[in-house]
Coordinates of C-alpha atoms in Angstrom, one line a residue:
Q118 CA -27.9 -71.3 -84.4
Y119 CA -25.8 -68.2 -83.5
R120 CA -25.1 -66.0 -80.6
L121 CA -25.8 -62.2 -80.6
N122 CA -25.5 -60.1 -77.5
D123 CA -25.4 -63.2 -75.3
V124 CA -28.8 -64.3 -76.8
H125 CA -29.1 -67.4 -78.8
H126 CA -30.9 -67.4 -82.0
F127 CA -32.1 -70.1 -84.4
E128 CA -33.2 -69.5 -87.9
T129 CA -34.2 -72.0 -90.6
S130 CA -35.8 -71.7 -94.0
F131 CA -37.1 -74.2 -96.5
F132 CA -37.7 -74.4 -100.2
I133 CA -41.3 -74.9 -101.3
P134 CA -41.3 -77.0 -104.5
E135 CA -43.3 -76.5 -107.5
L136 CA -46.9 -77.7 -107.2
P137 CA -47.8 -80.6 -109.3
S138 CA -50.3 -80.3 -112.0
R139 CA -54.0 -81.0 -111.1
D140 CA -53.7 -84.2 -113.2
E141 CA -50.7 -85.3 -111.1
I142 CA -52.5 -84.9 -107.8
V143 CA -54.2 -88.1 -106.7
S144 CA -55.8 -89.0 -103.4
T145 CA -54.0 -91.7 -101.5
E146 CA -55.3 -94.1 -98.8
T147 CA -53.4 -92.1 -96.3
S148 CA -55.6 -89.1 -96.8
Q149 CA -57.4 -87.8 -93.8
S150 CA -60.9 -86.4 -93.5
H151 CA -59.6 -83.6 -91.1
V152 CA -56.6 -81.6 -91.9
V153 CA -54.6 -78.8 -90.2
F154 CA -52.4 -76.6 -92.2
A155 CA -49.5 -75.1 -90.1
I156 CA -47.9 -72.1 -91.8
E157 CA -45.1 -70.0 -90.6
T158 CA -45.5 -66.2 -90.9
S159 CA -42.4 -64.8 -89.2
F160 CA -40.2 -62.1 -90.6
T161 CA -38.2 -64.7 -92.4
T162 CA -41.3 -65.6 -94.4
A163 CA -42.5 -62.1 -94.8
R164 CA -39.4 -61.0 -96.5
D165 CA -39.7 -63.5 -99.2
Q166 CA -41.9 -61.9 -101.8
G167 CA -44.7 -64.2 -102.9
S168 CA -44.4 -66.7 -100.1
M169 CA -47.9 -66.1 -98.7
E170 CA -49.4 -66.4 -102.3
R171 CA -47.6 -69.7 -102.6
Y172 CA -49.0 -70.9 -99.4
Q173 CA -52.5 -69.9 -100.6
E174 CA -51.9 -71.8 -103.8
I175 CA -50.8 -75.0 -101.9
V176 CA -53.8 -74.8 -99.4
T177 CA -56.2 -74.3 -102.2
A178 CA -54.7 -77.0 -104.4
V179 CA -54.8 -79.5 -101.5
L180 CA -58.3 -78.8 -100.5
E181 CA -59.7 -78.7 -104.0
N182 CA -58.0 -81.9 -105.2
D183 CA -58.2 -84.3 -102.2
P184 CA -61.9 -85.4 -102.0
A185 CA -61.1 -87.3 -98.8
I186 CA -60.7 -83.9 -96.9
D187 CA -64.1 -83.0 -95.4
Y188 CA -62.9 -80.6 -92.7
F189 CA -59.9 -78.4 -92.2
N190 CA -58.3 -75.5 -90.2
I191 CA -55.3 -73.2 -90.6
M192 CA -52.9 -72.3 -87.9
V193 CA -50.4 -69.6 -88.7
F194 CA -47.5 -68.9 -86.3
D195 CA -44.5 -66.7 -85.6
I196 CA -43.8 -66.0 -81.9
G197 CA -47.7 -66.5 -81.4
V198 CA -50.4 -68.6 -82.9
Q199 CA -53.5 -67.5 -84.8
W200 CA -56.2 -69.9 -86.1
L201 CA -58.7 -69.4 -89.0
A202 CA -61.2 -71.0 -86.8
P203 CA -60.8 -71.4 -82.9
P204 CA -59.5 -74.9 -82.3
D205 CA -62.3 -75.7 -79.8
G206 CA -63.5 -78.7 -81.6
E207 CA -65.2 -76.9 -84.5
W208 CA -63.8 -77.7 -87.9
I209 CA -64.3 -75.8 -91.1
V210 CA -66.3 -77.7 -93.8
N211 CA -64.2 -78.0 -97.1
D212 CA -66.3 -76.2 -99.7
D213 CA -66.0 -73.4 -102.2
S214 CA -66.9 -70.6 -99.8
T215 CA -64.7 -71.7 -97.0
R216 CA -61.7 -72.1 -99.3
V217 CA -62.3 -68.5 -100.4
A218 CA -62.3 -67.4 -96.7
A219 CA -59.1 -69.3 -96.1
V220 CA -57.3 -67.4 -98.9
E221 CA -58.6 -64.2 -97.5
F222 CA -57.4 -65.1 -94.1
L223 CA -54.0 -65.9 -95.4
S224 CA -54.0 -62.6 -97.4
S225 CA -54.6 -60.6 -94.2
I226 CA -51.7 -62.1 -92.4
L227 CA -48.8 -60.2 -94.1

């Protein structure tokens, strides 16, 4: 947290670890059938080259490798919020075509 022109600002960042190999990913009993991915898309993220591609890889790997996930949605946020599908009770079925649509959605963000 810092102060600039009498306005308080807060900034944080995080490190995205390397993805495990597909052989290392296993479904656990804590897996859920409905999943929401929350992805930050602020300037901090945008300035890190490759960050959106990394998010795409993570979302795709999780959806492809956890058979317990039947439905999902993606929420991206900066100062506002945008959803892949409106959060009005409708979920996106986890299949090949919707995973492609999710990657295209994330590609359009930055």
